[in-house]
Amino acid sequence: PQRSYYINNVLRSESSFENNLQVGDYKEYHENGQLKTEGKFEDGERHGAWMEYDEAGKLITKSKYAKGKKAKS
């Protein structure tokens, strides 16, 4: 996976690419190291369940995507 970091060397995000398209698991972190966002990409688009968390690690939102489009709740 490709990783990016905040200036203080805390992990910012993890993602994978195939043929220049984002694929597979994606995770993004708050600057304090807590998970911020997690989900999956298929062919460069959000797909499946995506969750967002606050800086304390509490789930804020959960959304579903199909080929990059947010599903209606």
mmCIF file of N, CA and C in Angstrom:
data_model
loop_
_atom_site.group_PDB
_atom_site.id
_atom_site.type_symbol
_atom_site.label_atom_id
_atom_site.label_comp_id
_atom_site.label_asym_id
_atom_site.label_seq_id
_atom_site.Cartn_x
_atom_site.Cartn_y
_atom_site.Cartn_z
ATOM 1 N N PRO A 1 0.822 -1.211 0.000
ATOM 2 C CA PRO A 1 0.000 0.000 0.000
ATOM 3 C C PRO A 1 0.858 1.264 0.000
ATOM 4 N N GLN A 2 0.293 2.319 -0.527
ATOM 5 C CA GLN A 2 0.942 3.629 -0.525
ATOM 6 C C GLN A 2 0.533 4.339 0.759
ATOM 7 N N ARG A 3 1.505 4.940 1.435
ATOM 8 C CA ARG A 3 1.227 5.626 2.694
ATOM 9 C C ARG A 3 1.652 7.091 2.596
ATOM 10 N N SER A 4 0.873 7.962 3.254
ATOM 11 C CA SER A 4 1.275 9.365 3.384
ATOM 12 C C SER A 4 1.271 9.700 4.873
ATOM 13 N N TYR A 5 2.065 10.713 5.229
ATOM 14 C CA TYR A 5 2.263 11.058 6.632
ATOM 15 C C TYR A 5 2.077 12.542 6.862
ATOM 16 N N TYR A 6 1.622 12.878 8.089
ATOM 17 C CA TYR A 6 1.593 14.270 8.510
ATOM 18 C C TYR A 6 3.032 14.731 8.725
ATOM 19 N N ILE A 7 3.232 16.033 8.842
ATOM 20 C CA ILE A 7 4.568 16.588 9.027
ATOM 21 C C ILE A 7 5.235 16.048 10.302
ATOM 22 N N ASN A 8 4.433 15.615 11.291
ATOM 23 C CA ASN A 8 4.974 15.077 12.545
ATOM 24 C C ASN A 8 5.210 13.560 12.467
ATOM 25 N N ASN A 9 5.204 13.016 11.261
ATOM 26 C CA ASN A 9 5.447 11.591 10.986
ATOM 27 C C ASN A 9 4.346 10.647 11.443
ATOM 28 N N VAL A 10 3.174 11.164 11.785
ATOM 29 C CA VAL A 10 2.019 10.321 12.087
ATOM 30 C C VAL A 10 1.388 9.916 10.757
ATOM 31 N N LEU A 11 1.021 8.638 10.645
ATOM 32 C CA LEU A 11 0.402 8.128 9.425
ATOM 33 C C LEU A 11 -0.868 8.910 9.107
ATOM 34 N N ARG A 12 -0.985 9.374 7.863
ATOM 35 C CA ARG A 12 -2.151 10.151 7.423
ATOM 36 C C ARG A 12 -3.133 9.284 6.644
ATOM 37 N N SER A 13 -2.621 8.446 5.719
ATOM 38 C CA SER A 13 -3.514 7.598 4.933
ATOM 39 C C SER A 13 -2.768 6.400 4.365
ATOM 40 N N GLU A 14 -3.543 5.360 4.046
ATOM 41 C CA GLU A 14 -3.039 4.154 3.398
ATOM 42 C C GLU A 14 -3.985 3.818 2.255
ATOM 43 N N SER A 15 -3.426 3.581 1.072
ATOM 44 C CA SER A 15 -4.262 3.228 -0.067
ATOM 45 C C SER A 15 -3.443 2.438 -1.077
ATOM 46 N N SER A 16 -4.124 1.737 -1.964
ATOM 47 C CA SER A 16 -3.462 0.947 -2.998
ATOM 48 C C SER A 16 -3.956 1.379 -4.367
ATOM 49 N N PHE A 17 -3.094 1.186 -5.362
ATOM 50 C CA PHE A 17 -3.415 1.564 -6.731
ATOM 51 C C PHE A 17 -3.074 0.427 -7.686
ATOM 52 N N GLU A 18 -3.895 0.276 -8.716
ATOM 53 C CA GLU A 18 -3.618 -0.626 -9.838
ATOM 54 C C GLU A 18 -3.950 0.135 -11.107
ATOM 55 N N ASN A 19 -3.029 0.165 -12.045
ATOM 56 C CA ASN A 19 -3.225 0.893 -13.303
ATOM 57 C C ASN A 19 -3.670 2.333 -13.056
ATOM 58 N N ASN A 20 -3.034 2.985 -12.082
ATOM 59 C CA ASN A 20 -3.317 4.376 -11.717
ATOM 60 C C ASN A 20 -4.715 4.610 -11.156
ATOM 61 N N LEU A 21 -5.421 3.547 -10.772
ATOM 62 C CA LEU A 21 -6.734 3.678 -10.144
ATOM 63 C C LEU A 21 -6.655 3.177 -8.712
ATOM 64 N N GLN A 22 -7.300 3.905 -7.802
ATOM 65 C CA GLN A 22 -7.311 3.490 -6.406
ATOM 66 C C GLN A 22 -8.178 2.240 -6.274
ATOM 67 N N VAL A 23 -7.659 1.225 -5.561
ATOM 68 C CA VAL A 23 -8.379 -0.037 -5.378
ATOM 69 C C VAL A 23 -8.178 -0.546 -3.952
ATOM 70 N N GLY A 24 -9.106 -1.376 -3.502
ATOM 71 C CA GLY A 24 -8.954 -2.039 -2.207
ATOM 72 C C GLY A 24 -9.219 -1.135 -1.021
ATOM 73 N N ASP A 25 -8.707 -1.567 0.121
ATOM 74 C CA ASP A 25 -8.937 -0.856 1.377
ATOM 75 C C ASP A 25 -8.310 0.526 1.382
ATOM 76 N N TYR A 26 -9.027 1.465 1.999
ATOM 77 C CA TYR A 26 -8.525 2.830 2.177
ATOM 78 C C TYR A 26 -8.730 3.199 3.637
ATOM 79 N N LYS A 27 -7.710 3.786 4.242
ATOM 80 C CA LYS A 27 -7.818 4.281 5.612
ATOM 81 C C LYS A 27 -7.151 5.642 5.692
ATOM 82 N N GLU A 28 -7.821 6.542 6.399
ATOM 83 C CA GLU A 28 -7.272 7.878 6.642
ATOM 84 C C GLU A 28 -7.343 8.119 8.143
ATOM 85 N N TYR A 29 -6.330 8.799 8.672
ATOM 86 C CA TYR A 29 -6.216 8.982 10.111
ATOM 87 C C TYR A 29 -6.200 10.455 10.491
ATOM 88 N N HIS A 30 -6.708 10.742 11.708
ATOM 89 C CA HIS A 30 -6.582 12.083 12.278
ATOM 90 C C HIS A 30 -5.118 12.288 12.669
ATOM 91 N N GLU A 31 -4.735 13.528 12.882
ATOM 92 C CA GLU A 31 -3.348 13.836 13.236
ATOM 93 C C GLU A 31 -2.949 13.226 14.575
ATOM 94 N N ASN A 32 -3.939 12.887 15.429
ATOM 95 C CA ASN A 32 -3.632 12.249 16.708
ATOM 96 C C ASN A 32 -3.477 10.730 16.575
ATOM 97 N N GLY A 33 -3.583 10.210 15.330
ATOM 98 C CA GLY A 33 -3.397 8.785 15.083
ATOM 99 C C GLY A 33 -4.678 7.970 15.063
ATOM 100 N N GLN A 34 -5.799 8.556 15.491
ATOM 101 C CA GLN A 34 -7.078 7.850 15.480
ATOM 102 C C GLN A 34 -7.591 7.724 14.046
ATOM 103 N N LEU A 35 -8.248 6.606 13.780
ATOM 104 C CA LEU A 35 -8.848 6.384 12.466
ATOM 105 C C LEU A 35 -9.889 7.459 12.178
ATOM 106 N N LYS A 36 -9.844 8.035 10.974
ATOM 107 C CA LYS A 36 -10.773 9.103 10.560
ATOM 108 C C LYS A 36 -11.799 8.566 9.567
ATOM 109 N N THR A 37 -11.336 7.848 8.539
ATOM 110 C CA THR A 37 -12.195 7.341 7.473
ATOM 111 C C THR A 37 -11.697 5.973 7.044
ATOM 112 N N GLU A 38 -12.628 5.063 6.764
ATOM 113 C CA GLU A 38 -12.234 3.779 6.191
ATOM 114 C C GLU A 38 -13.298 3.311 5.217
ATOM 115 N N GLY A 39 -12.830 2.646 4.161
ATOM 116 C CA GLY A 39 -13.724 2.124 3.140
ATOM 117 C C GLY A 39 -12.925 1.387 2.081
ATOM 118 N N LYS A 40 -13.580 1.101 0.969
ATOM 119 C CA LYS A 40 -12.932 0.393 -0.127
ATOM 120 C C LYS A 40 -13.142 1.144 -1.436
ATOM 121 N N PHE A 41 -12.165 0.973 -2.318
ATOM 122 C CA PHE A 41 -12.260 1.504 -3.672
ATOM 123 C C PHE A 41 -12.304 0.342 -4.657
ATOM 124 N N GLU A 42 -13.105 0.492 -5.704
ATOM 125 C CA GLU A 42 -13.131 -0.436 -6.837
ATOM 126 C C GLU A 42 -12.983 0.392 -8.098
ATOM 127 N N ASP A 43 -11.962 0.104 -8.875
ATOM 128 C CA ASP A 43 -11.722 0.829 -10.126
ATOM 129 C C ASP A 43 -11.719 2.344 -9.934
ATOM 130 N N GLY A 44 -11.114 2.805 -8.834
ATOM 131 C CA GLY A 44 -10.971 4.232 -8.595
ATOM 132 C C GLY A 44 -12.181 4.918 -7.991
ATOM 133 N N GLU A 45 -13.223 4.157 -7.642
ATOM 134 C CA GLU A 45 -14.440 4.751 -7.077
ATOM 135 C C GLU A 45 -14.785 4.108 -5.744
ATOM 136 N N ARG A 46 -15.373 4.914 -4.848
ATOM 137 C CA ARG A 46 -15.830 4.370 -3.561
ATOM 138 C C ARG A 46 -16.848 3.275 -3.819
ATOM 139 N N HIS A 47 -16.734 2.199 -3.012
ATOM 140 C CA HIS A 47 -17.672 1.092 -3.173
ATOM 141 C C HIS A 47 -17.862 0.393 -1.826
ATOM 142 N N GLY A 48 -19.098 0.077 -1.506
ATOM 143 C CA GLY A 48 -19.390 -0.603 -0.244
ATOM 144 C C GLY A 48 -19.536 0.373 0.909
ATOM 145 N N ALA A 49 -19.324 -0.134 2.123
ATOM 146 C CA ALA A 49 -19.507 0.664 3.335
ATOM 147 C C ALA A 49 -18.313 1.579 3.574
ATOM 148 N N TRP A 50 -18.613 2.830 3.907
ATOM 149 C CA TRP A 50 -17.598 3.816 4.280
ATOM 150 C C TRP A 50 -17.978 4.394 5.633
ATOM 151 N N MET A 51 -17.017 4.449 6.552
ATOM 152 C CA MET A 51 -17.258 4.960 7.889
ATOM 153 C C MET A 51 -16.348 6.150 8.169
ATOM 154 N N GLU A 52 -16.896 7.132 8.902
ATOM 155 C CA GLU A 52 -16.116 8.288 9.331
ATOM 156 C C GLU A 52 -16.195 8.377 10.849
ATOM 157 N N TYR A 53 -15.036 8.711 11.467
ATOM 158 C CA TYR A 53 -14.917 8.750 12.920
ATOM 159 C C TYR A 53 -14.420 10.114 13.381
ATOM 160 N N ASP A 54 -14.785 10.474 14.620
ATOM 161 C CA ASP A 54 -14.254 11.721 15.179
ATOM 162 C C ASP A 54 -12.860 11.460 15.762
ATOM 163 N N GLU A 55 -12.235 12.493 16.304
ATOM 164 C CA GLU A 55 -10.860 12.381 16.789
ATOM 165 C C GLU A 55 -10.719 11.469 17.999
ATOM 166 N N ALA A 56 -11.835 11.140 18.653
ATOM 167 C CA ALA A 56 -11.809 10.223 19.795
ATOM 168 C C ALA A 56 -12.046 8.777 19.348
ATOM 169 N N GLY A 57 -12.325 8.578 18.058
ATOM 170 C CA GLY A 57 -12.552 7.238 17.535
ATOM 171 C C GLY A 57 -14.014 6.820 17.493
ATOM 172 N N LYS A 58 -14.922 7.760 17.788
ATOM 173 C CA LYS A 58 -16.359 7.467 17.779
ATOM 174 C C LYS A 58 -16.893 7.564 16.353
ATOM 175 N N LEU A 59 -17.685 6.564 15.951
ATOM 176 C CA LEU A 59 -18.298 6.546 14.621
ATOM 177 C C LEU A 59 -19.251 7.729 14.469
ATOM 178 N N ILE A 60 -19.042 8.534 13.422
ATOM 179 C CA ILE A 60 -19.899 9.695 13.150
ATOM 180 C C ILE A 60 -20.929 9.346 12.075
ATOM 181 N N THR A 61 -20.443 8.822 10.943
ATOM 182 C CA THR A 61 -21.346 8.481 9.846
ATOM 183 C C THR A 61 -20.942 7.166 9.207
ATOM 184 N N LYS A 62 -21.932 6.482 8.680
ATOM 185 C CA LYS A 62 -21.706 5.265 7.905
ATOM 186 C C LYS A 62 -22.517 5.428 6.628
ATOM 187 N N SER A 63 -21.860 5.287 5.496
ATOM 188 C CA SER A 63 -22.507 5.462 4.202
ATOM 189 C C SER A 63 -22.206 4.260 3.323
ATOM 190 N N LYS A 64 -23.088 3.999 2.373
ATOM 191 C CA LYS A 64 -22.856 2.935 1.392
ATOM 192 C C LYS A 64 -22.716 3.558 0.019
ATOM 193 N N TYR A 65 -21.776 3.006 -0.743
ATOM 194 C CA TYR A 65 -21.524 3.482 -2.099
ATOM 195 C C TYR A 65 -21.597 2.318 -3.078
ATOM 196 N N ALA A 66 -22.033 2.618 -4.283
ATOM 197 C CA ALA A 66 -22.016 1.665 -5.385
ATOM 198 C C ALA A 66 -21.395 2.364 -6.580
ATOM 199 N N LYS A 67 -20.221 1.916 -6.977
ATOM 200 C CA LYS A 67 -19.508 2.487 -8.115
ATOM 201 C C LYS A 67 -19.395 4.005 -8.029
ATOM 202 N N GLY A 68 -19.009 4.497 -6.844
ATOM 203 C CA GLY A 68 -18.759 5.912 -6.658
ATOM 204 C C GLY A 68 -19.965 6.757 -6.307
ATOM 205 N N LYS A 69 -21.161 6.181 -6.363
ATOM 206 C CA LYS A 69 -22.366 6.948 -6.052
ATOM 207 C C LYS A 69 -22.890 6.537 -4.678
ATOM 208 N N LYS A 70 -23.189 7.558 -3.867
ATOM 209 C CA LYS A 70 -23.697 7.296 -2.531
ATOM 210 C C LYS A 70 -25.115 6.753 -2.609
ATOM 211 N N ALA A 71 -25.344 5.633 -1.919
ATOM 212 C CA ALA A 71 -26.677 5.027 -1.907
ATOM 213 C C ALA A 71 -27.604 5.836 -1.003
ATOM 214 N N LYS A 72 -28.855 5.912 -1.385
ATOM 215 C CA LYS A 72 -29.823 6.640 -0.574
ATOM 216 C C LYS A 72 -30.160 5.812 0.659
ATOM 217 N N SER A 73 -30.271 6.511 1.822
ATOM 218 C CA SER A 73 -30.572 5.786 3.068
ATOM 219 C C SER A 73 -32.033 5.564 3.253
#
